[in-house]
Amino acid sequence: MPELPEVEIIKLGLQKKIIGQRIKTIRILNPKTFQDSNGKPFKFAQGLRGQKVLNVWRRAKILGIDLSGDLILLFHLKMTGQLVWMKSENRFVGGHPTSDMLGNLPNSHTRVIFEFSDGSKLYFNDQRRFGWIKMSSKLEFRSEKFFEKLGPEPLEKGFSQKILKENLLKHLSMPIKVAIMDQTVVAGVGNIYASEALFLAQIHPGKKVGLLSDLEIKKLHKGIIKSLQDGIAYRGSTMTHFKDTEGKKGDFLSHAFVYRREGQKCKKCKLTIKKFKIAGRGTYFCPNCQDGVK
DNA sequence: CACTTGACCTGTCCGC
DNA sequence: TGCGGACAGGTCAAGT
């Protein structure tokens, strides 16, 4: 599920809910999900007990929680991960869950449960079990190369056209869609927002990086930023799994130009949206609006 | 070295 | 109704 906008929505939700709370208990229902910094299942999660949540942050598609006691938790939700927060007694904020929301938790996909000092709980659910939580000390974290290779944050000032071009030029023969999903080129773009950004930039997803003009890179830079901002504004993309911290779906896909719109009319030119595969991933585009591979 | 494919998992949907 | 295959937000390691 989650690309940059979805993780951002979760970050904003958690900041409001858990900063200042202390961890009371942690239940690990799937040992593989909870790992040390080397990816080995963690055996000493009880070290978390009593630690206070100091901050919640995001880098690329990774969510971080800074704790007292020199500890850091990192979360990667991969395809189907969810972080859903509830007040005590498994009740949603705002009352009974609507059809947009989850049923009661834990469910069969709940892998880890954190309980906080006020009785609220944070459920890490993950149908496919690709997602992980890593725990390390701040000291260990600082010396880690974990984030070193990541490209720039596209919604921060450091993401200039110039940087995008420099990073793209390392991958001249790659289809542009694959290149912008490469986390070392730009951080946080995944399969949905890659298709959307390329539509906004009017570039065919299969066009080789080396064939892009400066104007196209300029439009792509804008398109990446715009699609991600819209993703956040509509509170993320839900195909089936993405939920925010209150269990609500995101609405971005009903505003998408191309993603999952195969056979439907282009919102700009009214011709038909097409789908094909690039590097094994479903890719959507408008053959009329997006420049071909010449 | 640059790039592509398969593996990791579970669930759903579609065609036969 | 059942069964096999393709596919689904991501990222590695292994292979070409």
mmCIF file of C-alpha atoms (C1' of nucleotides) in Angstrom:
data_model
loop_
_atom_site.group_PDB
_atom_site.id
_atom_site.type_symbol
_atom_site.label_atom_id
_atom_site.label_comp_id
_atom_site.label_asym_id
_atom_site.label_seq_id
_atom_site.Cartn_x
_atom_site.Cartn_y
_atom_site.Cartn_z
ATOM 1 C CA MET A 1 0.000 0.000 0.000
ATOM 2 C CA PRO A 2 1.780 2.869 1.313
ATOM 3 C CA GLU A 3 3.760 5.316 -0.683
ATOM 4 C CA LEU A 4 4.898 8.641 0.646
ATOM 5 C CA PRO A 5 1.430 10.228 1.040
ATOM 6 C CA GLU A 6 -0.007 7.261 2.928
ATOM 7 C CA VAL A 7 2.913 7.108 5.353
ATOM 8 C CA GLU A 8 2.671 10.873 5.788
ATOM 9 C CA ILE A 9 -1.017 10.591 6.714
ATOM 10 C CA ILE A 10 -0.186 7.924 9.271
ATOM 11 C CA LYS A 11 2.612 10.074 10.659
ATOM 12 C CA LEU A 12 0.292 13.065 11.122
ATOM 13 C CA GLY A 13 -2.310 10.876 12.787
ATOM 14 C CA LEU A 14 0.132 9.293 15.193
ATOM 15 C CA GLN A 15 1.729 12.597 16.120
ATOM 16 C CA LYS A 16 -1.604 13.731 17.482
ATOM 17 C CA LYS A 17 -2.275 10.509 19.328
ATOM 18 C CA ILE A 18 0.810 8.984 20.856
ATOM 19 C CA ILE A 19 3.428 11.687 21.454
ATOM 20 C CA GLY A 20 3.928 11.935 25.195
ATOM 21 C CA GLN A 21 2.424 8.492 25.854
ATOM 22 C CA ARG A 22 4.423 5.741 27.492
ATOM 23 C CA ILE A 23 4.473 2.200 26.165
ATOM 24 C CA LYS A 24 2.781 -0.038 28.684
ATOM 25 C CA THR A 25 2.906 -3.401 26.897
ATOM 26 C CA ILE A 26 3.818 -4.862 23.542
ATOM 27 C CA ARG A 27 2.426 -8.073 22.094
ATOM 28 C CA ILE A 28 4.255 -9.657 19.183
ATOM 29 C CA LEU A 29 1.886 -12.041 17.442
ATOM 30 C CA ASN A 30 4.184 -12.668 14.463
ATOM 31 C CA PRO A 31 7.854 -12.802 15.520
ATOM 32 C CA LYS A 32 9.211 -12.171 12.009
ATOM 33 C CA THR A 33 7.504 -8.793 11.908
ATOM 34 C CA PHE A 34 9.446 -7.361 14.824
ATOM 35 C CA GLN A 35 13.166 -7.267 14.102
ATOM 36 C CA ASP A 36 16.432 -5.919 15.403
ATOM 37 C CA SER A 37 18.506 -3.658 13.171
ATOM 38 C CA ASN A 38 19.958 -6.698 11.374
ATOM 39 C CA GLY A 39 16.561 -8.037 10.450
ATOM 40 C CA LYS A 40 16.590 -10.845 13.012
ATOM 41 C CA PRO A 41 13.430 -11.416 15.049
ATOM 42 C CA PHE A 42 13.718 -9.378 18.213
ATOM 43 C CA LYS A 43 13.831 -11.163 21.519
ATOM 44 C CA PHE A 44 14.018 -8.295 23.978
ATOM 45 C CA ALA A 45 11.037 -6.141 23.160
ATOM 46 C CA GLN A 46 10.370 -5.768 26.864
ATOM 47 C CA GLY A 47 13.069 -3.076 26.777
ATOM 48 C CA LEU A 48 10.293 -0.920 25.311
ATOM 49 C CA ARG A 49 8.203 -0.973 28.438
ATOM 50 C CA GLY A 50 7.823 2.367 30.117
ATOM 51 C CA GLN A 51 9.513 4.281 27.315
ATOM 52 C CA LYS A 52 7.953 7.544 26.288
ATOM 53 C CA VAL A 53 7.103 8.539 22.703
ATOM 54 C CA LEU A 54 9.115 11.671 21.938
ATOM 55 C CA ASN A 55 8.471 12.131 18.232
ATOM 56 C CA VAL A 56 6.980 10.535 15.109
ATOM 57 C CA TRP A 57 8.612 11.203 11.747
ATOM 58 C CA ARG A 58 8.799 9.954 8.149
ATOM 59 C CA ARG A 59 11.625 9.443 5.676
ATOM 60 C CA ALA A 60 10.711 8.043 2.260
ATOM 61 C CA LYS A 61 8.160 5.283 2.994
ATOM 62 C CA ILE A 62 9.570 4.608 6.438
ATOM 63 C CA LEU A 63 7.891 5.779 9.619
ATOM 64 C CA GLY A 64 10.056 6.430 12.663
ATOM 65 C CA ILE A 65 9.170 6.730 16.333
ATOM 66 C CA ASP A 66 11.732 8.253 18.704
ATOM 67 C CA LEU A 67 11.495 6.939 22.244
ATOM 68 C CA SER A 68 13.078 7.780 25.527
ATOM 69 C CA GLY A 69 15.712 5.350 26.730
ATOM 70 C CA ASP A 70 17.825 5.874 23.606
ATOM 71 C CA LEU A 71 15.461 3.765 21.461
ATOM 72 C CA ILE A 72 14.067 4.121 17.948
ATOM 73 C CA LEU A 73 11.326 2.153 16.209
ATOM 74 C CA LEU A 74 11.207 2.048 12.407
ATOM 75 C CA PHE A 75 8.173 0.806 10.472
ATOM 76 C CA HIS A 76 7.889 -0.256 6.839
ATOM 77 C CA LEU A 77 4.353 -1.126 5.774
ATOM 78 C CA LYS A 78 5.316 -2.590 2.374
ATOM 79 C CA MET A 79 2.172 -3.634 0.461
ATOM 80 C CA THR A 80 -0.491 -4.326 3.066
ATOM 81 C CA GLY A 81 0.691 -2.887 6.363
ATOM 82 C CA GLN A 82 -1.602 -0.773 8.534
ATOM 83 C CA LEU A 83 -1.069 1.196 11.723
ATOM 84 C CA VAL A 84 -4.428 1.666 13.366
ATOM 85 C CA TRP A 85 -4.830 3.397 16.688
ATOM 86 C CA MET A 86 -7.759 2.896 19.006
ATOM 87 C CA LYS A 87 -8.867 4.111 22.362
ATOM 88 C CA SER A 88 -9.316 1.470 25.001
ATOM 89 C CA GLU A 89 -11.857 -1.305 24.501
ATOM 90 C CA ASN A 90 -11.304 -1.508 20.749
ATOM 91 C CA ARG A 91 -13.624 1.355 20.064
ATOM 92 C CA PHE A 92 -13.022 3.761 17.241
ATOM 93 C CA VAL A 93 -12.757 7.443 17.888
ATOM 94 C CA GLY A 94 -16.050 8.973 16.918
ATOM 95 C CA GLY A 95 -18.135 5.927 17.699
ATOM 96 C CA HIS A 96 -19.189 2.878 15.759
ATOM 97 C CA PRO A 97 -17.127 1.905 12.699
ATOM 98 C CA THR A 98 -18.763 2.722 9.389
ATOM 99 C CA SER A 99 -18.420 0.608 6.256
ATOM 100 C CA ASP A 100 -15.320 2.641 5.429
ATOM 101 C CA MET A 101 -13.622 1.447 8.549
ATOM 102 C CA LEU A 102 -12.075 -1.678 9.965
ATOM 103 C CA GLY A 103 -13.910 -4.142 12.118
ATOM 104 C CA ASN A 104 -12.731 -4.802 15.612
ATOM 105 C CA LEU A 105 -9.110 -5.421 16.365
ATOM 106 C CA PRO A 106 -7.060 -7.458 16.730
ATOM 107 C CA ASN A 107 -7.956 -9.423 13.619
ATOM 108 C CA SER A 108 -6.284 -12.334 11.837
ATOM 109 C CA HIS A 109 -3.784 -9.952 10.237
ATOM 110 C CA THR A 110 -2.686 -8.230 13.422
ATOM 111 C CA ARG A 111 1.042 -8.855 13.889
ATOM 112 C CA VAL A 112 2.047 -6.535 16.746
ATOM 113 C CA ILE A 113 0.053 -4.596 19.360
ATOM 114 C CA PHE A 114 1.395 -1.669 21.385
ATOM 115 C CA GLU A 115 -0.521 -0.535 24.436
ATOM 116 C CA PHE A 116 0.063 2.941 25.853
ATOM 117 C CA SER A 117 -0.203 4.426 29.297
ATOM 118 C CA ASP A 118 -3.629 5.940 28.629
ATOM 119 C CA GLY A 119 -4.988 2.539 27.603
ATOM 120 C CA SER A 120 -5.003 3.302 23.873
ATOM 121 C CA LYS A 121 -3.576 0.726 21.479
ATOM 122 C CA LEU A 122 -1.687 0.764 18.214
ATOM 123 C CA TYR A 123 -2.238 -2.244 15.948
ATOM 124 C CA PHE A 124 0.243 -3.207 13.259
ATOM 125 C CA ASN A 125 -1.793 -5.262 10.784
ATOM 126 C CA ASP A 126 -0.229 -6.796 7.692
ATOM 127 C CA GLN A 127 -1.958 -9.382 5.587
ATOM 128 C CA ARG A 128 1.063 -10.386 3.506
ATOM 129 C CA ARG A 129 3.680 -10.131 6.244
ATOM 130 C CA PHE A 130 6.147 -8.216 4.066
ATOM 131 C CA GLY A 131 6.131 -5.284 6.443
ATOM 132 C CA TRP A 132 8.448 -4.952 9.421
ATOM 133 C CA ILE A 133 9.157 -3.056 12.585
ATOM 134 C CA LYS A 134 12.807 -2.555 13.476
ATOM 135 C CA MET A 135 14.055 -1.506 16.858
ATOM 136 C CA SER A 136 17.469 -0.080 17.516
ATOM 137 C CA SER A 137 19.240 2.289 19.840
ATOM 138 C CA LYS A 138 19.735 5.866 18.713
ATOM 139 C CA LEU A 139 23.454 5.249 18.846
ATOM 140 C CA GLU A 140 23.179 2.234 16.582
ATOM 141 C CA PHE A 141 20.798 4.143 14.338
ATOM 142 C CA ARG A 142 23.194 7.035 13.827
ATOM 143 C CA SER A 143 25.952 4.713 12.675
ATOM 144 C CA GLU A 144 23.615 2.819 10.370
ATOM 145 C CA LYS A 145 23.731 3.276 6.631
ATOM 146 C CA PHE A 146 20.054 2.620 6.485
ATOM 147 C CA PHE A 147 19.079 5.969 4.989
ATOM 148 C CA GLU A 148 22.266 6.907 3.256
ATOM 149 C CA LYS A 149 21.289 5.730 -0.189
ATOM 150 C CA LEU A 150 17.839 7.278 -0.180
ATOM 151 C CA GLY A 151 17.237 10.093 -2.632
ATOM 152 C CA PRO A 152 15.823 13.495 -1.710
ATOM 153 C CA GLU A 153 12.476 14.025 -0.016
ATOM 154 C CA PRO A 154 10.311 15.293 -2.874
ATOM 155 C CA LEU A 155 8.216 17.634 -0.734
ATOM 156 C CA GLU A 156 11.182 19.346 0.864
ATOM 157 C CA LYS A 157 13.229 22.260 -0.405
ATOM 158 C CA GLY A 158 16.243 20.131 -1.284
ATOM 159 C CA PHE A 159 14.317 18.468 -4.110
ATOM 160 C CA SER A 160 15.296 20.673 -7.020
ATOM 161 C CA GLN A 161 14.989 20.067 -10.725
ATOM 162 C CA LYS A 162 18.737 19.975 -10.845
ATOM 163 C CA ILE A 163 18.988 17.173 -8.263
ATOM 164 C CA LEU A 164 16.288 15.179 -10.028
ATOM 165 C CA LYS A 165 18.127 15.489 -13.329
ATOM 166 C CA GLU A 166 21.473 14.531 -11.793
ATOM 167 C CA ASN A 167 19.979 11.455 -10.187
ATOM 168 C CA LEU A 168 18.115 10.460 -13.340
ATOM 169 C CA LEU A 169 21.234 10.721 -15.450
ATOM 170 C CA LYS A 170 22.681 7.711 -13.606
ATOM 171 C CA HIS A 171 19.996 5.559 -15.237
ATOM 172 C CA LEU A 172 19.883 6.585 -18.882
ATOM 173 C CA SER A 173 18.543 3.350 -20.292
ATOM 174 C CA MET A 174 15.839 2.827 -17.686
ATOM 175 C CA PRO A 175 12.186 3.449 -18.452
ATOM 176 C CA ILE A 176 11.382 6.701 -16.675
ATOM 177 C CA LYS A 177 8.697 5.070 -14.551
ATOM 178 C CA VAL A 178 11.172 2.558 -13.134
ATOM 179 C CA ALA A 179 13.665 5.350 -12.480
ATOM 180 C CA ILE A 180 11.314 7.499 -10.412
ATOM 181 C CA MET A 181 10.296 4.471 -8.357
ATOM 182 C CA ASP A 182 13.979 3.892 -7.563
ATOM 183 C CA GLN A 183 14.271 5.184 -4.003
ATOM 184 C CA THR A 184 17.808 6.450 -4.630
ATOM 185 C CA VAL A 185 16.559 8.793 -7.364
ATOM 186 C CA VAL A 186 13.742 10.314 -5.333
ATOM 187 C CA ALA A 187 12.334 8.985 -2.069
ATOM 188 C CA GLY A 188 8.764 7.886 -1.567
ATOM 189 C CA VAL A 189 7.340 7.459 -5.085
ATOM 190 C CA GLY A 190 5.691 4.081 -5.682
ATOM 191 C CA ASN A 191 3.550 2.473 -8.340
ATOM 192 C CA ILE A 192 0.462 4.653 -8.010
ATOM 193 C CA TYR A 193 2.071 8.095 -7.840
ATOM 194 C CA ALA A 194 4.621 7.181 -10.523
ATOM 195 C CA SER A 195 1.821 6.689 -13.051
ATOM 196 C CA GLU A 196 0.067 9.852 -11.877
ATOM 197 C CA ALA A 197 3.196 12.014 -11.946
ATOM 198 C CA LEU A 198 4.000 10.880 -15.493
ATOM 199 C CA PHE A 199 0.502 11.708 -16.621
ATOM 200 C CA LEU A 200 0.806 15.217 -15.177
ATOM 201 C CA ALA A 201 4.174 15.584 -16.926
ATOM 202 C CA GLN A 202 2.726 14.222 -20.201
ATOM 203 C CA ILE A 203 5.500 11.635 -20.490
ATOM 204 C CA HIS A 204 5.027 8.032 -21.618
ATOM 205 C CA PRO A 205 6.014 5.740 -18.694
ATOM 206 C CA GLY A 206 8.197 3.586 -20.937
ATOM 207 C CA LYS A 207 10.254 6.435 -22.348
ATOM 208 C CA LYS A 208 13.950 5.950 -21.659
ATOM 209 C CA VAL A 209 15.489 8.419 -19.253
ATOM 210 C CA GLY A 210 18.166 9.313 -21.798
ATOM 211 C CA LEU A 211 15.532 10.539 -24.247
ATOM 212 C CA LEU A 212 13.932 13.042 -21.895
ATOM 213 C CA SER A 213 14.276 16.710 -22.703
ATOM 214 C CA ASP A 214 15.038 19.333 -20.069
ATOM 215 C CA LEU A 215 11.473 20.539 -20.403
ATOM 216 C CA GLU A 216 10.183 17.044 -19.694
ATOM 217 C CA ILE A 217 12.346 16.750 -16.582
ATOM 218 C CA LYS A 218 11.027 20.101 -15.452
ATOM 219 C CA LYS A 219 7.445 18.947 -15.919
ATOM 220 C CA LEU A 220 8.217 15.656 -14.223
ATOM 221 C CA HIS A 221 9.653 17.471 -11.217
ATOM 222 C CA LYS A 222 6.416 19.417 -10.923
ATOM 223 C CA GLY A 223 4.304 16.335 -11.581
ATOM 224 C CA ILE A 224 5.944 14.300 -8.818
ATOM 225 C CA ILE A 225 5.382 17.079 -6.298
ATOM 226 C CA LYS A 226 1.808 17.702 -7.382
ATOM 227 C CA SER A 227 0.726 14.063 -7.376
ATOM 228 C CA LEU A 228 2.199 13.475 -3.918
ATOM 229 C CA GLN A 229 0.648 16.656 -2.532
ATOM 230 C CA ASP A 230 -2.728 15.634 -3.949
ATOM 231 C CA GLY A 231 -2.275 12.183 -2.407
ATOM 232 C CA ILE A 232 -1.857 13.798 0.989
ATOM 233 C CA ALA A 233 -4.702 16.254 0.418
ATOM 234 C CA TYR A 234 -7.097 13.368 -0.317
ATOM 235 C CA ARG A 235 -5.726 11.424 2.643
ATOM 236 C CA GLY A 236 -3.991 8.700 0.651
ATOM 237 C CA SER A 237 -4.831 5.956 -1.840
ATOM 238 C CA THR A 238 -6.865 2.949 -0.824
ATOM 239 C CA MET A 239 -7.133 0.032 -3.221
ATOM 240 C CA THR A 240 -8.049 -2.416 -0.529
ATOM 241 C CA HIS A 241 -5.689 -2.153 2.391
ATOM 242 C CA PHE A 242 -4.659 1.393 3.183
ATOM 243 C CA LYS A 243 -6.309 2.845 6.273
ATOM 244 C CA ASP A 244 -5.287 5.859 8.276
ATOM 245 C CA THR A 245 -4.682 5.659 12.007
ATOM 246 C CA GLU A 246 -8.420 5.844 12.636
ATOM 247 C CA GLY A 247 -9.143 3.052 10.181
ATOM 248 C CA LYS A 248 -10.500 5.323 7.443
ATOM 249 C CA LYS A 249 -9.796 4.842 3.748
ATOM 250 C CA GLY A 250 -8.014 7.392 1.590
ATOM 251 C CA ASP A 251 -9.843 9.071 -1.267
ATOM 252 C CA PHE A 252 -7.066 9.843 -3.744
ATOM 253 C CA LEU A 253 -7.888 7.083 -6.233
ATOM 254 C CA SER A 254 -11.279 8.590 -7.022
ATOM 255 C CA HIS A 255 -9.354 11.686 -8.146
ATOM 256 C CA ALA A 256 -6.578 9.841 -10.002
ATOM 257 C CA PHE A 257 -6.080 10.597 -13.697
ATOM 258 C CA VAL A 258 -4.849 7.182 -14.812
ATOM 259 C CA TYR A 259 -4.167 4.707 -12.012
ATOM 260 C CA ARG A 260 -6.613 1.788 -12.132
ATOM 261 C CA ARG A 261 -8.590 3.551 -14.868
ATOM 262 C CA GLU A 262 -7.895 1.164 -17.736
ATOM 263 C CA GLY A 263 -10.638 1.356 -20.380
ATOM 264 C CA GLN A 264 -12.071 4.546 -18.904
ATOM 265 C CA LYS A 265 -11.962 7.974 -20.505
ATOM 266 C CA CYS A 266 -9.012 10.255 -19.941
ATOM 267 C CA LYS A 267 -10.176 13.170 -17.783
ATOM 268 C CA LYS A 268 -8.317 15.593 -20.063
ATOM 269 C CA CYS A 269 -8.802 14.385 -23.643
ATOM 270 C CA LYS A 270 -11.646 11.798 -23.309
ATOM 271 C CA LEU A 271 -9.715 9.063 -25.115
ATOM 272 C CA THR A 272 -9.178 5.673 -23.499
ATOM 273 C CA ILE A 273 -6.685 5.013 -20.695
ATOM 274 C CA LYS A 274 -4.423 2.031 -21.387
ATOM 275 C CA LYS A 275 -2.631 -0.394 -19.113
ATOM 276 C CA PHE A 276 0.569 -2.357 -19.684
ATOM 277 C CA LYS A 277 3.422 -3.746 -17.652
ATOM 278 C CA ILE A 278 6.789 -2.239 -16.918
ATOM 279 C CA ALA A 279 9.221 -4.282 -14.831
ATOM 280 C CA GLY A 280 6.348 -6.478 -13.779
ATOM 281 C CA ARG A 281 4.220 -3.634 -12.432
ATOM 282 C CA GLY A 282 0.861 -2.483 -13.710
ATOM 283 C CA THR A 283 1.303 0.851 -15.478
ATOM 284 C CA TYR A 284 -1.457 3.182 -16.621
ATOM 285 C CA PHE A 285 -1.271 6.035 -19.110
ATOM 286 C CA CYS A 286 -3.140 8.040 -21.712
ATOM 287 C CA PRO A 287 -1.690 7.312 -25.170
ATOM 288 C CA ASN A 288 -2.927 10.671 -26.393
ATOM 289 C CA CYS A 289 -1.755 12.937 -23.565
ATOM 290 C CA GLN A 290 1.541 11.224 -22.864
ATOM 291 C CA ASP A 291 4.389 11.481 -25.336
ATOM 292 C CA GLY A 292 5.432 8.209 -26.968
ATOM 293 C CA VAL A 293 8.760 6.430 -26.970
ATOM 294 C CA LYS A 294 10.602 7.759 -29.983
ATOM 295 C "C1'" DC B 1 28.068 -2.315 -13.845
ATOM 296 C "C1'" DA B 2 23.158 -1.774 -15.216
ATOM 297 C "C1'" DC B 3 19.196 -3.785 -15.375
ATOM 298 C "C1'" DT B 4 15.615 -7.670 -14.895
ATOM 299 C "C1'" DT B 5 13.550 -11.464 -12.558
ATOM 300 C "C1'" DG B 6 12.152 -14.193 -8.644
ATOM 301 C "C1'" DA B 7 11.193 -14.450 -3.857
ATOM 302 C "C1'" DC B 8 8.947 -13.003 0.125
ATOM 303 C "C1'" DC B 9 3.324 -13.923 1.742
ATOM 304 C "C1'" DT B 10 -1.812 -13.917 1.708
ATOM 305 C "C1'" DG B 11 -6.014 -13.120 -0.484
ATOM 306 C "C1'" DT B 12 -9.129 -12.173 -4.313
ATOM 307 C "C1'" DC B 13 -10.791 -12.358 -8.778
ATOM 308 C "C1'" DC B 14 -11.353 -14.325 -13.369
ATOM 309 C "C1'" DG B 15 -11.583 -17.926 -16.893
ATOM 310 C "C1'" DC B 16 -12.226 -22.695 -17.820
ATOM 311 C "C1'" DT C 1 -18.464 -25.183 -7.276
ATOM 312 C "C1'" DG C 2 -13.524 -26.047 -7.915
ATOM 313 C "C1'" DC C 3 -8.967 -25.179 -9.508
ATOM 314 C "C1'" DG C 4 -5.108 -22.851 -11.455
ATOM 315 C "C1'" DG C 5 -3.113 -18.619 -12.668
ATOM 316 C "C1'" DA C 6 -2.578 -13.699 -12.558
ATOM 317 C "C1'" DC C 7 -2.369 -9.892 -9.807
ATOM 318 C "C1'" DA C 8 -2.093 -6.484 -5.643
ATOM 319 C "C1'" DG C 9 0.711 -0.387 -2.394
ATOM 320 C "C1'" DG C 10 7.541 -2.682 -1.986
ATOM 321 C "C1'" DT C 11 12.150 -4.088 -1.794
ATOM 322 C "C1'" DC C 12 15.910 -7.417 -1.738
ATOM 323 C "C1'" DA C 13 19.106 -10.939 -3.537
ATOM 324 C "C1'" DA C 14 20.280 -13.472 -7.308
ATOM 325 C "C1'" DG C 15 20.722 -13.928 -12.188
ATOM 326 C "C1'" DT C 16 21.732 -12.194 -17.022
#
